[in-house]
Amino acid sequence: LGIGNCGVLINYAPGMQSTNLPKGMAIHVPAGAKFLFQMHYTPNGTTQEDRTSLGMVFADPKEVESVVRGGAIANVRITVPANARNHREFAETKVDRDVHLLSLSPHMHLRGKAFRYEAIFPNGRVEILLDVPKYDFNWQLRYLLKQPLALPTGTRLRCTAWYDNSSSNPANPNPQVAVRWGDQTTDEMLIGFYSVVEIK
């Protein structure tokens, strides 16, 4: 879900819980903004009804201390070879201001096997932020940090994704073909969604 030219507001995928922000935090929606929904459907051979709905809780501006912003770390050039059981791909971005990290949400499709977020701090220290050793397309969770994590300017966020395009993957529709980026569930993706607030 996006708002006009303001980028991604929120993402949702199967199994994901609603977004509940800590007290004093809110997502800013400019006055007059239009909501744009990007829906990915996969035909199943029968007529279906769309019952999509959006629920929002409006914050009192006087109580908002921090504005939450979302981001996405993506690699649209991925190629998962045919019959590959443990293929690895990467995506990375650099933090351009001091922020606190609030949440992480990995996204792949049916060949998705495992996903890891790492922070490479400016001093060279590497910290694993989230390690999902058994990714399940049907349960794409948003992981909320117990305590916001400070990421100084220049920190690199790296996502590593592993794919199983072999016959040992029961969700794989066709292990005999190479798979590239695409919107359909039978295509693949590598996106590491995240949310942050600026450090004041």
Tab-separated table of C-alpha atoms in Angstrom:
chain	number	residue	atom	x	y	z
A	1	LEU	CA	0.000	0.000	0.000
A	2	GLY	CA	1.434	3.347	-1.063
A	3	ILE	CA	0.305	6.961	-0.747
A	4	GLY	CA	0.691	9.052	-3.879
A	5	ASN	CA	4.364	9.881	-4.468
A	6	CYS	CA	5.302	9.262	-0.825
A	7	GLY	CA	6.387	5.637	-1.251
A	8	VAL	CA	5.348	2.495	0.603
A	9	LEU	CA	3.094	3.059	3.594
A	10	ILE	CA	2.692	-0.552	4.698
A	11	ASN	CA	3.024	-4.063	3.275
A	12	TYR	CA	0.931	-7.144	3.891
A	13	ALA	CA	1.443	-10.780	2.941
A	14	PRO	CA	-0.154	-14.108	4.000
A	15	GLY	CA	0.157	-14.773	7.724
A	16	MET	CA	1.200	-11.238	8.633
A	17	GLN	CA	-0.201	-9.585	11.726
A	18	SER	CA	-1.469	-6.000	11.850
A	19	THR	CA	0.966	-3.170	12.517
A	20	ASN	CA	0.779	-1.753	16.054
A	21	LEU	CA	3.212	1.075	16.734
A	22	PRO	CA	4.652	1.908	20.162
A	23	LYS	CA	3.179	4.837	22.081
A	24	GLY	CA	4.365	8.186	20.762
A	25	MET	CA	5.063	6.846	17.253
A	26	ALA	CA	2.955	7.208	14.112
A	27	ILE	CA	3.146	6.991	10.314
A	28	HIS	CA	2.579	10.340	8.621
A	29	VAL	CA	-0.042	10.498	5.864
A	30	PRO	CA	-0.088	13.943	4.178
A	31	ALA	CA	-3.418	15.733	3.874
A	32	GLY	CA	-5.068	15.034	0.517
A	33	ALA	CA	-2.997	11.913	-0.144
A	34	LYS	CA	-4.520	9.118	-2.234
A	35	PHE	CA	-4.082	5.497	-1.155
A	36	LEU	CA	-2.779	3.187	-3.894
A	37	PHE	CA	-3.149	-0.569	-3.411
A	38	GLN	CA	-0.902	-2.943	-5.357
A	39	MET	CA	-2.522	-6.380	-5.225
A	40	HIS	CA	-0.837	-9.589	-6.406
A	41	TYR	CA	-3.364	-12.287	-7.299
A	42	THR	CA	-2.747	-15.796	-8.590
A	43	PRO	CA	-5.560	-17.481	-10.600
A	44	ASN	CA	-6.834	-20.757	-9.130
A	45	GLY	CA	-9.394	-21.706	-11.783
A	46	THR	CA	-12.539	-20.495	-9.992
A	47	THR	CA	-14.222	-17.134	-9.508
A	48	GLN	CA	-13.173	-15.440	-6.265
A	49	GLU	CA	-14.234	-12.334	-4.371
A	50	ASP	CA	-11.831	-9.718	-3.066
A	51	ARG	CA	-12.652	-8.671	0.497
A	52	THR	CA	-9.649	-6.455	1.115
A	53	SER	CA	-10.101	-3.820	3.801
A	54	LEU	CA	-7.881	-1.293	5.529
A	55	GLY	CA	-8.209	-0.281	9.161
A	56	MET	CA	-6.403	2.706	10.648
A	57	VAL	CA	-6.141	4.215	14.113
A	58	PHE	CA	-5.507	7.956	14.000
A	59	ALA	CA	-3.011	9.384	16.457
A	60	ASP	CA	-3.381	12.640	18.323
A	61	PRO	CA	-0.676	14.871	16.745
A	62	LYS	CA	0.133	16.277	20.185
A	63	GLU	CA	1.118	12.799	21.377
A	64	VAL	CA	3.347	11.931	18.390
A	65	GLU	CA	7.040	12.189	19.232
A	66	SER	CA	8.526	10.195	16.323
A	67	VAL	CA	7.490	9.570	12.713
A	68	VAL	CA	7.908	5.979	11.500
A	69	ARG	CA	9.233	5.480	7.977
A	70	GLY	CA	9.352	2.284	5.974
A	71	GLY	CA	11.962	1.013	3.575
A	72	ALA	CA	12.738	-1.962	1.376
A	73	ILE	CA	16.036	-3.669	0.551
A	74	ALA	CA	15.559	-5.434	-2.792
A	75	ASN	CA	17.454	-7.232	-5.544
A	76	VAL	CA	15.411	-7.361	-8.765
A	77	ARG	CA	18.190	-9.117	-10.702
A	78	ILE	CA	17.959	-12.466	-8.914
A	79	THR	CA	18.053	-15.720	-10.883
A	80	VAL	CA	17.461	-19.052	-9.141
A	81	PRO	CA	18.832	-21.865	-11.347
A	82	ALA	CA	16.734	-24.911	-12.165
A	83	ASN	CA	17.066	-27.761	-9.647
A	84	ALA	CA	19.132	-25.609	-7.254
A	85	ARG	CA	18.578	-26.803	-3.683
A	86	ASN	CA	20.380	-24.039	-1.767
A	87	HIS	CA	20.864	-21.004	-4.043
A	88	ARG	CA	21.955	-17.760	-2.355
A	89	GLU	CA	21.277	-14.127	-3.341
A	90	PHE	CA	22.013	-10.770	-1.673
A	91	ALA	CA	20.552	-7.272	-1.379
A	92	GLU	CA	21.984	-4.300	0.494
A	93	THR	CA	21.315	-0.652	1.336
A	94	LYS	CA	23.092	2.045	3.349
A	95	VAL	CA	21.498	4.103	6.114
A	96	ASP	CA	21.859	7.801	5.217
A	97	ARG	CA	20.976	9.233	8.663
A	98	ASP	CA	20.973	8.166	12.307
A	99	VAL	CA	17.876	6.012	12.917
A	100	HIS	CA	16.370	3.495	15.310
A	101	LEU	CA	15.360	0.202	13.686
A	102	LEU	CA	11.881	-0.981	14.721
A	103	SER	CA	10.860	-3.943	12.563
A	104	LEU	CA	11.934	-6.395	9.868
A	105	SER	CA	9.794	-8.304	7.363
A	106	PRO	CA	11.404	-10.718	4.862
A	107	HIS	CA	9.612	-11.448	1.589
A	108	MET	CA	10.188	-14.228	-0.953
A	109	HIS	CA	7.882	-16.576	-2.867
A	110	LEU	CA	7.452	-20.357	-3.131
A	111	ARG	CA	11.151	-21.196	-3.565
A	112	GLY	CA	12.091	-19.140	-0.498
A	113	LYS	CA	14.048	-21.285	1.975
A	114	ALA	CA	15.804	-18.996	4.495
A	115	PHE	CA	16.386	-15.293	5.066
A	116	ARG	CA	18.841	-13.265	7.140
A	117	TYR	CA	19.254	-9.565	7.954
A	118	GLU	CA	22.650	-8.239	9.035
A	119	ALA	CA	23.880	-4.795	10.032
A	120	ILE	CA	27.429	-3.831	9.069
A	121	PHE	CA	28.256	-0.858	11.273
A	122	PRO	CA	30.660	1.928	10.187
A	123	ASN	CA	33.355	0.522	12.535
A	124	GLY	CA	33.187	-2.845	10.707
A	125	ARG	CA	31.231	-4.735	13.373
A	126	VAL	CA	28.667	-7.160	11.925
A	127	GLU	CA	25.491	-8.064	13.819
A	128	ILE	CA	22.810	-10.543	12.786
A	129	LEU	CA	19.492	-8.762	13.245
A	130	LEU	CA	17.134	-11.553	12.169
A	131	ASP	CA	17.731	-15.137	11.070
A	132	VAL	CA	14.792	-17.085	9.601
A	133	PRO	CA	16.180	-20.597	8.928
A	134	LYS	CA	12.860	-22.011	7.672
A	135	TYR	CA	11.003	-19.416	5.613
A	136	ASP	CA	7.341	-20.196	4.901
A	137	PHE	CA	5.507	-18.251	2.181
A	138	ASN	CA	2.204	-18.870	3.998
A	139	TRP	CA	3.430	-17.197	7.201
A	140	GLN	CA	5.290	-14.023	6.279
A	141	LEU	CA	5.698	-12.385	9.640
A	142	ARG	CA	6.659	-8.859	10.633
A	143	TYR	CA	9.293	-9.125	13.356
A	144	LEU	CA	9.204	-6.322	15.928
A	145	LEU	CA	12.379	-5.580	17.874
A	146	LYS	CA	11.925	-5.733	21.644
A	147	GLN	CA	14.003	-2.559	21.900
A	148	PRO	CA	14.659	-0.173	18.966
A	149	LEU	CA	18.212	-0.608	17.671
A	150	ALA	CA	20.361	2.467	16.953
A	151	LEU	CA	21.819	2.443	13.430
A	152	PRO	CA	24.295	5.284	12.852
A	153	THR	CA	24.720	6.990	9.491
A	154	GLY	CA	26.681	4.776	7.114
A	155	THR	CA	25.449	1.467	8.544
A	156	ARG	CA	24.819	-1.075	5.788
A	157	LEU	CA	21.804	-3.359	5.997
A	158	ARG	CA	22.382	-6.623	4.159
A	159	CYS	CA	19.777	-9.245	3.303
A	160	THR	CA	20.832	-12.770	2.381
A	161	ALA	CA	18.184	-15.071	0.910
A	162	TRP	CA	18.391	-18.778	0.178
A	163	TYR	CA	16.136	-20.563	-2.328
A	164	ASP	CA	15.180	-24.205	-2.896
A	165	ASN	CA	14.238	-24.700	-6.543
A	166	SER	CA	14.589	-28.474	-6.349
A	167	SER	CA	12.073	-31.318	-6.260
A	168	SER	CA	12.693	-31.635	-2.503
A	169	ASN	CA	10.699	-28.402	-2.020
A	170	PRO	CA	7.023	-29.516	-1.840
A	171	ALA	CA	5.808	-25.966	-2.651
A	172	ASN	CA	7.874	-25.758	-5.847
A	173	PRO	CA	5.593	-25.668	-8.932
A	174	ASN	CA	8.373	-26.561	-11.386
A	175	PRO	CA	11.996	-27.310	-10.434
A	176	GLN	CA	12.990	-27.708	-14.091
A	177	VAL	CA	12.976	-23.965	-14.849
A	178	ALA	CA	15.180	-21.099	-13.739
A	179	VAL	CA	13.222	-18.510	-11.739
A	180	ARG	CA	13.638	-14.738	-11.900
A	181	TRP	CA	12.072	-11.686	-10.256
A	182	GLY	CA	8.350	-11.261	-10.909
A	183	ASP	CA	4.994	-10.442	-9.317
A	184	GLN	CA	3.453	-13.893	-9.678
A	185	THR	CA	3.851	-16.405	-6.851
A	186	THR	CA	5.550	-18.751	-9.334
A	187	ASP	CA	8.200	-16.041	-9.923
A	188	GLU	CA	10.550	-14.991	-7.125
A	189	MET	CA	11.433	-11.938	-5.081
A	190	LEU	CA	14.069	-10.809	-2.598
A	191	ILE	CA	12.768	-7.951	-0.451
A	192	GLY	CA	13.739	-7.081	3.083
A	193	PHE	CA	11.128	-4.646	4.362
A	194	TYR	CA	11.997	-2.626	7.482
A	195	SER	CA	10.793	0.362	9.504
A	196	VAL	CA	12.788	3.045	11.314
A	197	VAL	CA	12.435	6.300	13.213
A	198	GLU	CA	14.976	9.119	13.056
A	199	ILE	CA	17.109	9.708	16.137
A	200	LYS	CA	16.643	13.231	17.475
